[in-house]
């Protein structure tokens, strides 16, 4: 797999598209997409956001592939593995918090289990427009930020990310906490309105 990924990296922008497509469709290629996007943006700063768009398109198509694959037969698979224990708790958590479980790993440069959340979204019948909006928003933020870092910092961007990973985790944690708080407030309002 490493030799194949290296060949795609050598292809430049078309390789970036294929890598993001494969990575988002479930083929594990951790870190290669981000590194290639930063590299391309550092070599051609005027094209940085075009490269981010290419990565976004590949990622959206890959996520949609996994999403629709889960739609076809994923619910039976999900039912089997989420009937008891941790699987049941994860499913209940996912049903309650929904697409936040897709947004956080999709926006994060720190590796997180996004494929499971995308699979759950498909298997549990999340509406396609809502799913697409979350994926596009999260990946646009992520790839836009990486393209900007590559454009501004060049190849040193990966070093900067590595040196500031805990600050990045902190920002992501804060985003997750704010989303969680917003959901709790919305839940309370919904419960009050249903009780009235």
Short mmCIF file of N, CA, C and O in Angstrom, two decimals, residues 39-152:
data_model
loop_
_atom_site.label_atom_id
_atom_site.label_comp_id
_atom_site.label_asym_id
_atom_site.label_seq_id
_atom_site.Cartn_x
_atom_site.Cartn_y
_atom_site.Cartn_z
N UNK A 39 2.48 20.02 0.83
CA UNK A 39 3.61 20.04 -0.10
C UNK A 39 3.25 20.77 -1.39
O UNK A 39 3.98 21.64 -1.86
N UNK A 40 2.10 20.40 -1.98
CA UNK A 40 1.67 21.04 -3.22
C UNK A 40 1.43 22.54 -3.03
O UNK A 40 1.82 23.36 -3.87
N UNK A 41 0.81 22.90 -1.91
CA UNK A 41 0.55 24.32 -1.63
C UNK A 41 1.84 25.09 -1.43
O UNK A 41 1.95 26.26 -1.81
N UNK A 42 2.84 24.45 -0.84
CA UNK A 42 4.12 25.13 -0.62
C UNK A 42 4.88 25.31 -1.92
O UNK A 42 5.60 26.30 -2.10
N UNK A 43 4.73 24.38 -2.86
CA UNK A 43 5.43 24.48 -4.14
C UNK A 43 4.77 25.45 -5.10
O UNK A 43 5.44 26.07 -5.92
N UNK A 44 3.43 25.58 -5.01
CA UNK A 44 2.69 26.51 -5.87
C UNK A 44 1.69 27.28 -5.02
O UNK A 44 0.49 26.98 -5.03
N UNK A 45 2.16 28.28 -4.27
CA UNK A 45 1.27 29.01 -3.36
C UNK A 45 0.04 29.60 -4.03
O UNK A 45 -1.04 29.65 -3.42
N UNK A 46 0.15 30.03 -5.28
CA UNK A 46 -1.02 30.62 -5.96
C UNK A 46 -2.09 29.58 -6.25
O UNK A 46 -3.24 29.92 -6.49
N UNK A 47 -1.73 28.31 -6.22
CA UNK A 47 -2.68 27.22 -6.51
C UNK A 47 -3.16 26.51 -5.24
O UNK A 47 -3.90 25.54 -5.32
N UNK A 48 -2.75 27.00 -4.07
CA UNK A 48 -3.01 26.31 -2.81
C UNK A 48 -4.49 25.99 -2.61
O UNK A 48 -4.84 24.86 -2.25
N UNK A 49 -5.36 26.96 -2.86
CA UNK A 49 -6.77 26.72 -2.58
C UNK A 49 -7.44 25.89 -3.68
O UNK A 49 -8.45 25.25 -3.43
N UNK A 50 -6.87 25.88 -4.85
CA UNK A 50 -7.33 24.95 -5.88
C UNK A 50 -7.04 23.52 -5.44
O UNK A 50 -7.88 22.62 -5.56
N UNK A 51 -5.84 23.31 -4.88
CA UNK A 51 -5.49 21.99 -4.36
C UNK A 51 -6.41 21.59 -3.21
O UNK A 51 -6.82 20.42 -3.10
N UNK A 52 -6.77 22.56 -2.36
CA UNK A 52 -7.70 22.27 -1.27
C UNK A 52 -9.05 21.84 -1.85
O UNK A 52 -9.70 20.92 -1.33
N UNK A 53 -9.48 22.49 -2.93
CA UNK A 53 -10.74 22.12 -3.59
C UNK A 53 -10.69 20.72 -4.19
O UNK A 53 -11.67 19.97 -4.12
N UNK A 54 -9.54 20.37 -4.76
CA UNK A 54 -9.36 19.02 -5.31
C UNK A 54 -9.46 17.98 -4.20
O UNK A 54 -10.14 16.96 -4.34
N UNK A 55 -8.81 18.26 -3.06
CA UNK A 55 -8.87 17.35 -1.92
C UNK A 55 -10.29 17.26 -1.38
O UNK A 55 -10.77 16.17 -1.04
N UNK A 56 -10.98 18.38 -1.33
CA UNK A 56 -12.36 18.41 -0.85
C UNK A 56 -13.25 17.55 -1.75
O UNK A 56 -14.03 16.73 -1.25
N UNK A 57 -13.14 17.71 -3.05
CA UNK A 57 -13.95 16.93 -3.98
C UNK A 57 -13.69 15.43 -3.83
O UNK A 57 -14.62 14.63 -3.74
N UNK A 58 -12.43 15.04 -3.78
CA UNK A 58 -12.10 13.62 -3.60
C UNK A 58 -12.64 13.07 -2.30
O UNK A 58 -13.20 11.95 -2.26
N UNK A 59 -12.52 13.84 -1.23
CA UNK A 59 -12.99 13.39 0.07
C UNK A 59 -14.50 13.25 0.10
O UNK A 59 -15.04 12.27 0.63
N UNK A 60 -15.21 14.22 -0.46
CA UNK A 60 -16.68 14.16 -0.48
C UNK A 60 -17.14 12.93 -1.26
O UNK A 60 -18.02 12.18 -0.81
N UNK A 61 -16.55 12.69 -2.43
CA UNK A 61 -16.94 11.52 -3.22
C UNK A 61 -16.63 10.22 -2.49
O UNK A 61 -17.43 9.27 -2.51
N UNK A 62 -15.47 10.14 -1.82
CA UNK A 62 -15.12 8.95 -1.06
C UNK A 62 -16.08 8.72 0.10
O UNK A 62 -16.52 7.59 0.35
N UNK A 63 -16.43 9.79 0.82
CA UNK A 63 -17.37 9.67 1.93
C UNK A 63 -18.75 9.23 1.44
O UNK A 63 -19.41 8.42 2.08
N UNK A 64 -19.17 9.77 0.30
CA UNK A 64 -20.46 9.37 -0.25
C UNK A 64 -20.47 7.90 -0.65
O UNK A 64 -21.47 7.20 -0.45
N UNK A 65 -19.35 7.41 -1.18
CA UNK A 65 -19.25 5.98 -1.52
C UNK A 65 -19.47 5.13 -0.27
O UNK A 65 -20.29 4.20 -0.26
N UNK A 66 -18.75 5.45 0.81
CA UNK A 66 -18.88 4.69 2.06
C UNK A 66 -20.29 4.84 2.64
O UNK A 66 -20.89 3.87 3.12
N UNK A 67 -20.83 6.04 2.59
CA UNK A 67 -22.17 6.33 3.09
C UNK A 67 -23.22 5.47 2.37
O UNK A 67 -24.06 4.83 3.01
N UNK A 68 -23.17 5.44 1.04
CA UNK A 68 -24.16 4.67 0.28
C UNK A 68 -23.91 3.17 0.39
O UNK A 68 -24.86 2.38 0.33
N UNK A 69 -22.67 2.77 0.56
CA UNK A 69 -22.37 1.35 0.82
C UNK A 69 -23.04 0.92 2.12
O UNK A 69 -23.66 -0.15 2.19
N UNK A 70 -22.95 1.75 3.14
CA UNK A 70 -23.58 1.45 4.42
C UNK A 70 -25.10 1.44 4.30
O UNK A 70 -25.78 0.67 4.97
N UNK A 71 -25.63 2.30 3.44
CA UNK A 71 -27.08 2.36 3.23
C UNK A 71 -27.61 1.05 2.67
O UNK A 71 -28.73 0.65 2.97
N UNK A 72 -26.81 0.39 1.82
CA UNK A 72 -27.26 -0.83 1.14
C UNK A 72 -27.46 -2.00 2.09
O UNK A 72 -28.36 -2.78 1.92
N UNK A 73 -26.59 -2.16 3.06
CA UNK A 73 -26.72 -3.31 3.94
C UNK A 73 -26.11 -3.08 5.30
O UNK A 73 -25.98 -3.99 6.10
N UNK A 74 -25.77 -1.85 5.55
CA UNK A 74 -25.07 -1.53 6.79
C UNK A 74 -25.91 -1.64 8.03
O UNK A 74 -25.40 -1.90 9.11
N UNK A 75 -27.23 -1.47 7.90
CA UNK A 75 -28.06 -1.50 9.10
C UNK A 75 -28.06 -2.88 9.74
O UNK A 75 -27.99 -3.01 10.96
N UNK A 76 -28.08 -3.94 8.92
CA UNK A 76 -28.02 -5.31 9.47
C UNK A 76 -26.69 -5.53 10.18
O UNK A 76 -26.63 -6.09 11.27
N UNK A 77 -25.61 -5.08 9.53
CA UNK A 77 -24.28 -5.20 10.13
C UNK A 77 -24.21 -4.41 11.43
O UNK A 77 -23.72 -4.89 12.44
N UNK A 78 -24.74 -3.19 11.40
CA UNK A 78 -24.74 -2.33 12.58
C UNK A 78 -25.58 -2.94 13.69
O UNK A 78 -25.16 -2.94 14.85
N UNK A 79 -26.75 -3.47 13.34
CA UNK A 79 -27.61 -4.11 14.35
C UNK A 79 -26.88 -5.26 15.05
O UNK A 79 -26.98 -5.41 16.25
N UNK A 80 -26.16 -6.04 14.27
CA UNK A 80 -25.44 -7.19 14.82
C UNK A 80 -24.35 -6.76 15.80
O UNK A 80 -24.15 -7.38 16.84
N UNK A 81 -23.63 -5.66 15.48
CA UNK A 81 -22.49 -5.26 16.29
C UNK A 81 -22.81 -4.18 17.33
O UNK A 81 -21.92 -3.77 18.07
N UNK A 82 -24.06 -3.72 17.35
CA UNK A 82 -24.40 -2.69 18.33
C UNK A 82 -25.59 -3.11 19.19
O UNK A 82 -26.31 -2.27 19.73
N UNK A 83 -25.79 -4.39 19.32
CA UNK A 83 -26.93 -4.89 20.09
C UNK A 83 -26.67 -4.80 21.60
O UNK A 83 -27.60 -4.56 22.38
N UNK A 84 -25.43 -4.98 22.02
CA UNK A 84 -25.12 -4.98 23.45
C UNK A 84 -23.79 -4.27 23.71
O UNK A 84 -23.02 -3.98 22.80
N UNK A 85 -23.53 -4.01 24.98
CA UNK A 85 -22.24 -3.49 25.44
C UNK A 85 -21.85 -2.14 24.85
O UNK A 85 -22.68 -1.25 24.70
N UNK A 86 -20.55 -2.04 24.55
CA UNK A 86 -20.01 -0.77 24.02
C UNK A 86 -20.66 -0.39 22.69
O UNK A 86 -20.87 0.78 22.42
N UNK A 87 -20.93 -1.37 21.87
CA UNK A 87 -21.58 -1.09 20.58
C UNK A 87 -22.94 -0.43 20.76
O UNK A 87 -23.27 0.52 20.06
N UNK A 88 -23.71 -0.91 21.73
CA UNK A 88 -25.03 -0.33 21.99
C UNK A 88 -24.89 1.09 22.53
O UNK A 88 -25.67 1.98 22.16
N UNK A 89 -23.90 1.31 23.40
CA UNK A 89 -23.68 2.67 23.93
C UNK A 89 -23.26 3.62 22.83
O UNK A 89 -23.72 4.76 22.76
N UNK A 90 -22.37 3.14 21.91
CA UNK A 90 -21.95 3.99 20.81
C UNK A 90 -23.13 4.34 19.91
O UNK A 90 -23.30 5.50 19.51
N UNK A 91 -23.95 3.36 19.63
CA UNK A 91 -25.11 3.61 18.75
C UNK A 91 -26.06 4.62 19.39
O UNK A 91 -26.54 5.54 18.73
N UNK A 92 -26.34 4.47 20.68
CA UNK A 92 -27.22 5.42 21.38
C UNK A 92 -26.60 6.82 21.37
O UNK A 92 -27.30 7.82 21.14
N UNK A 93 -25.30 6.89 21.58
CA UNK A 93 -24.61 8.18 21.55
C UNK A 93 -24.69 8.79 20.16
O UNK A 93 -24.98 9.97 20.00
N UNK A 94 -24.48 7.95 19.14
CA UNK A 94 -24.53 8.45 17.77
C UNK A 94 -25.94 8.94 17.41
O UNK A 94 -26.12 9.99 16.81
N UNK A 95 -26.94 8.16 17.79
CA UNK A 95 -28.32 8.54 17.49
C UNK A 95 -28.65 9.88 18.16
O UNK A 95 -29.30 10.74 17.57
N UNK A 96 -28.15 10.09 19.37
CA UNK A 96 -28.44 11.34 20.09
C UNK A 96 -27.68 12.53 19.51
O UNK A 96 -28.25 13.59 19.31
N UNK A 97 -26.39 12.35 19.24
CA UNK A 97 -25.57 13.49 18.81
C UNK A 97 -25.40 13.58 17.30
O UNK A 97 -24.95 14.60 16.78
N UNK A 98 -25.73 12.53 16.59
CA UNK A 98 -25.77 12.57 15.13
C UNK A 98 -24.51 13.01 14.44
O UNK A 98 -23.43 12.48 14.68
N UNK A 99 -24.65 14.01 13.60
CA UNK A 99 -23.58 14.38 12.68
C UNK A 99 -22.39 15.09 13.32
O UNK A 99 -21.38 15.30 12.66
N UNK A 100 -22.49 15.42 14.61
CA UNK A 100 -21.30 15.93 15.30
C UNK A 100 -20.22 14.86 15.30
O UNK A 100 -19.04 15.17 15.19
N UNK A 101 -20.65 13.60 15.38
CA UNK A 101 -19.69 12.49 15.38
C UNK A 101 -19.00 12.34 14.03
O UNK A 101 -17.96 11.70 13.95
N UNK A 102 -19.56 12.94 12.99
CA UNK A 102 -18.90 12.95 11.68
C UNK A 102 -18.05 14.21 11.55
O UNK A 102 -16.92 14.17 11.07
N UNK A 103 -18.58 15.35 12.01
CA UNK A 103 -17.90 16.63 11.84
C UNK A 103 -16.53 16.67 12.52
O UNK A 103 -15.54 17.07 11.91
N UNK A 104 -16.47 16.28 13.79
CA UNK A 104 -15.23 16.40 14.56
C UNK A 104 -14.07 15.62 13.91
O UNK A 104 -13.01 16.18 13.66
N UNK A 105 -14.23 14.32 13.60
CA UNK A 105 -13.09 13.64 12.95
C UNK A 105 -12.82 14.13 11.52
O UNK A 105 -11.69 14.08 11.06
N UNK A 106 -13.85 14.63 10.83
CA UNK A 106 -13.65 15.11 9.46
C UNK A 106 -12.84 16.41 9.43
O UNK A 106 -12.10 16.65 8.49
N UNK A 107 -12.97 17.22 10.46
CA UNK A 107 -12.25 18.49 10.50
C UNK A 107 -10.87 18.35 11.13
O UNK A 107 -9.98 19.15 10.89
N UNK A 108 -10.66 17.29 11.90
CA UNK A 108 -9.43 17.13 12.67
C UNK A 108 -8.25 16.65 11.82
O UNK A 108 -8.39 15.75 11.01
N UNK A 109 -7.08 17.26 12.06
CA UNK A 109 -5.86 16.76 11.43
C UNK A 109 -5.23 15.66 12.29
O UNK A 109 -4.33 14.96 11.83
N UNK A 110 -5.70 15.54 13.51
CA UNK A 110 -5.27 14.44 14.39
C UNK A 110 -6.12 13.23 13.99
O UNK A 110 -7.35 13.33 13.92
N UNK A 111 -5.51 12.08 13.69
CA UNK A 111 -6.30 10.92 13.24
C UNK A 111 -7.38 10.52 14.24
O UNK A 111 -7.11 10.34 15.42
N UNK A 112 -8.60 10.44 13.75
CA UNK A 112 -9.75 10.02 14.55
C UNK A 112 -10.59 9.06 13.70
O UNK A 112 -10.52 9.11 12.47
N UNK A 113 -11.40 8.21 14.34
CA UNK A 113 -12.16 7.19 13.58
C UNK A 113 -13.37 7.76 12.83
O UNK A 113 -14.50 7.64 13.26
N UNK A 114 -13.13 8.38 11.69
CA UNK A 114 -14.20 8.98 10.91
C UNK A 114 -15.01 7.96 10.13
O UNK A 114 -16.22 8.12 9.96
N UNK A 115 -14.36 6.92 9.64
CA UNK A 115 -15.07 5.95 8.79
C UNK A 115 -16.23 5.31 9.52
O UNK A 115 -17.28 5.06 8.94
N UNK A 116 -16.08 5.04 10.81
CA UNK A 116 -17.15 4.42 11.61
C UNK A 116 -18.35 5.36 11.66
O UNK A 116 -19.49 4.95 11.48
N UNK A 117 -18.09 6.65 11.88
CA UNK A 117 -19.17 7.62 11.95
C UNK A 117 -19.88 7.78 10.61
O UNK A 117 -21.11 7.88 10.55
N UNK A 118 -19.11 7.79 9.51
CA UNK A 118 -19.70 7.89 8.17
C UNK A 118 -20.56 6.65 7.90
O UNK A 118 -21.67 6.74 7.39
N UNK A 119 -20.04 5.48 8.27
CA UNK A 119 -20.77 4.23 8.08
C UNK A 119 -22.08 4.26 8.87
O UNK A 119 -23.13 3.89 8.36
N UNK A 120 -22.01 4.72 10.12
CA UNK A 120 -23.22 4.82 10.94
C UNK A 120 -24.23 5.77 10.32
O UNK A 120 -25.43 5.50 10.33
N UNK A 121 -23.75 6.90 9.81
CA UNK A 121 -24.66 7.86 9.18
C UNK A 121 -25.41 7.22 8.03
O UNK A 121 -26.62 7.40 7.89
N UNK A 122 -24.71 6.46 7.22
CA UNK A 122 -25.37 5.78 6.10
C UNK A 122 -26.32 4.70 6.57
O UNK A 122 -27.46 4.61 6.10
N UNK A 123 -25.87 3.88 7.49
CA UNK A 123 -26.67 2.74 7.96
C UNK A 123 -27.91 3.19 8.71
O UNK A 123 -28.94 2.52 8.66
N UNK A 124 -27.82 4.31 9.41
CA UNK A 124 -28.95 4.78 10.21
C UNK A 124 -29.88 5.73 9.45
O UNK A 124 -30.79 6.30 10.01
N UNK A 125 -29.62 5.89 8.15
CA UNK A 125 -30.54 6.64 7.31
C UNK A 125 -30.50 8.15 7.43
O UNK A 125 -31.50 8.82 7.21
N UNK A 126 -29.34 8.72 7.76
CA UNK A 126 -29.20 10.18 7.80
C UNK A 126 -29.50 10.72 6.40
O UNK A 126 -29.10 10.12 5.40
N UNK A 127 -30.19 11.85 6.35
CA UNK A 127 -30.52 12.46 5.06
C UNK A 127 -29.24 12.90 4.34
O UNK A 127 -28.34 13.46 4.94
N UNK A 128 -29.20 12.65 3.03
CA UNK A 128 -28.01 12.95 2.22
C UNK A 128 -27.64 14.43 2.27
O UNK A 128 -26.46 14.76 2.47
N UNK A 129 -28.58 15.38 2.12
CA UNK A 129 -28.18 16.80 2.16
C UNK A 129 -27.52 17.20 3.48
O UNK A 129 -26.54 17.95 3.49
N UNK A 130 -28.04 16.70 4.60
CA UNK A 130 -27.46 17.02 5.91
C UNK A 130 -26.05 16.43 6.02
O UNK A 130 -25.11 17.09 6.47
N UNK A 131 -25.90 15.18 5.59
CA UNK A 131 -24.59 14.53 5.62
C UNK A 131 -23.59 15.30 4.75
O UNK A 131 -22.47 15.59 5.17
N UNK A 132 -24.01 15.64 3.53
CA UNK A 132 -23.14 16.38 2.62
C UNK A 132 -22.72 17.73 3.20
O UNK A 132 -21.56 18.12 3.09
N UNK A 133 -23.67 18.44 3.81
CA UNK A 133 -23.35 19.75 4.39
C UNK A 133 -22.29 19.64 5.46
O UNK A 133 -21.35 20.45 5.51
N UNK A 134 -22.39 18.62 6.30
CA UNK A 134 -21.42 18.43 7.38
C UNK A 134 -20.04 18.07 6.81
O UNK A 134 -19.03 18.64 7.22
N UNK A 135 -20.00 17.15 5.86
CA UNK A 135 -18.73 16.74 5.26
C UNK A 135 -18.07 17.91 4.54
O UNK A 135 -16.87 18.17 4.71
N UNK A 136 -18.83 18.63 3.74
CA UNK A 136 -18.26 19.76 2.99
C UNK A 136 -17.74 20.83 3.94
O UNK A 136 -16.63 21.35 3.77
N UNK A 137 -18.52 21.17 4.98
CA UNK A 137 -18.09 22.19 5.93
C UNK A 137 -16.80 21.77 6.65
O UNK A 137 -15.84 22.55 6.73
N UNK A 138 -16.79 20.54 7.16
CA UNK A 138 -15.62 20.08 7.92
C UNK A 138 -14.38 19.98 7.04
O UNK A 138 -13.30 20.45 7.41
N UNK A 139 -14.52 19.37 5.88
CA UNK A 139 -13.35 19.20 5.00
C UNK A 139 -12.88 20.52 4.41
O UNK A 139 -11.69 20.71 4.18
N UNK A 140 -13.81 21.45 4.14
CA UNK A 140 -13.40 22.77 3.63
C UNK A 140 -12.55 23.49 4.67
O UNK A 140 -11.53 24.10 4.33
N UNK A 141 -12.96 23.41 5.94
CA UNK A 141 -12.16 24.02 7.01
C UNK A 141 -10.79 23.35 7.09
O UNK A 141 -9.76 24.02 7.12
N UNK A 142 -10.79 22.03 7.12
CA UNK A 142 -9.52 21.29 7.27
C UNK A 142 -8.58 21.53 6.10
O UNK A 142 -7.43 21.94 6.28
N UNK A 143 -9.06 21.29 4.88
CA UNK A 143 -8.18 21.41 3.72
C UNK A 143 -7.83 22.86 3.42
O UNK A 143 -6.74 23.16 2.96
N UNK A 144 -8.76 23.78 3.70
CA UNK A 144 -8.45 25.20 3.54
C UNK A 144 -7.34 25.63 4.50
O UNK A 144 -6.41 26.36 4.11
N UNK A 145 -7.42 25.18 5.74
CA UNK A 145 -6.38 25.52 6.73
C UNK A 145 -5.04 24.90 6.35
O UNK A 145 -3.99 25.56 6.46
N UNK A 146 -5.04 23.66 5.89
CA UNK A 146 -3.79 23.01 5.49
C UNK A 146 -3.18 23.69 4.27
O UNK A 146 -1.96 23.87 4.19
N UNK A 147 -4.02 24.07 3.30
CA UNK A 147 -3.53 24.78 2.11
C UNK A 147 -2.93 26.13 2.51
O UNK A 147 -1.87 26.52 2.02
N UNK A 148 -3.60 26.82 3.43
CA UNK A 148 -3.11 28.11 3.91
C UNK A 148 -1.76 27.94 4.62
O UNK A 148 -0.83 28.71 4.39
N UNK A 149 -1.67 26.91 5.47
CA UNK A 149 -0.40 26.64 6.17
C UNK A 149 0.71 26.33 5.16
O UNK A 149 1.83 26.83 5.29
N UNK A 150 0.41 25.50 4.18
CA UNK A 150 1.40 25.17 3.16
C UNK A 150 1.82 26.40 2.37
O UNK A 150 2.99 26.59 2.07
N UNK A 151 0.86 27.24 2.06
CA UNK A 151 1.12 28.47 1.31
C UNK A 151 1.99 29.43 2.12
O UNK A 151 2.91 30.04 1.58
N UNK A 152 1.71 29.56 3.40
CA UNK A 152 2.42 30.51 4.26
C UNK A 152 3.74 29.98 4.82
O UNK A 152 4.70 30.73 4.94
#
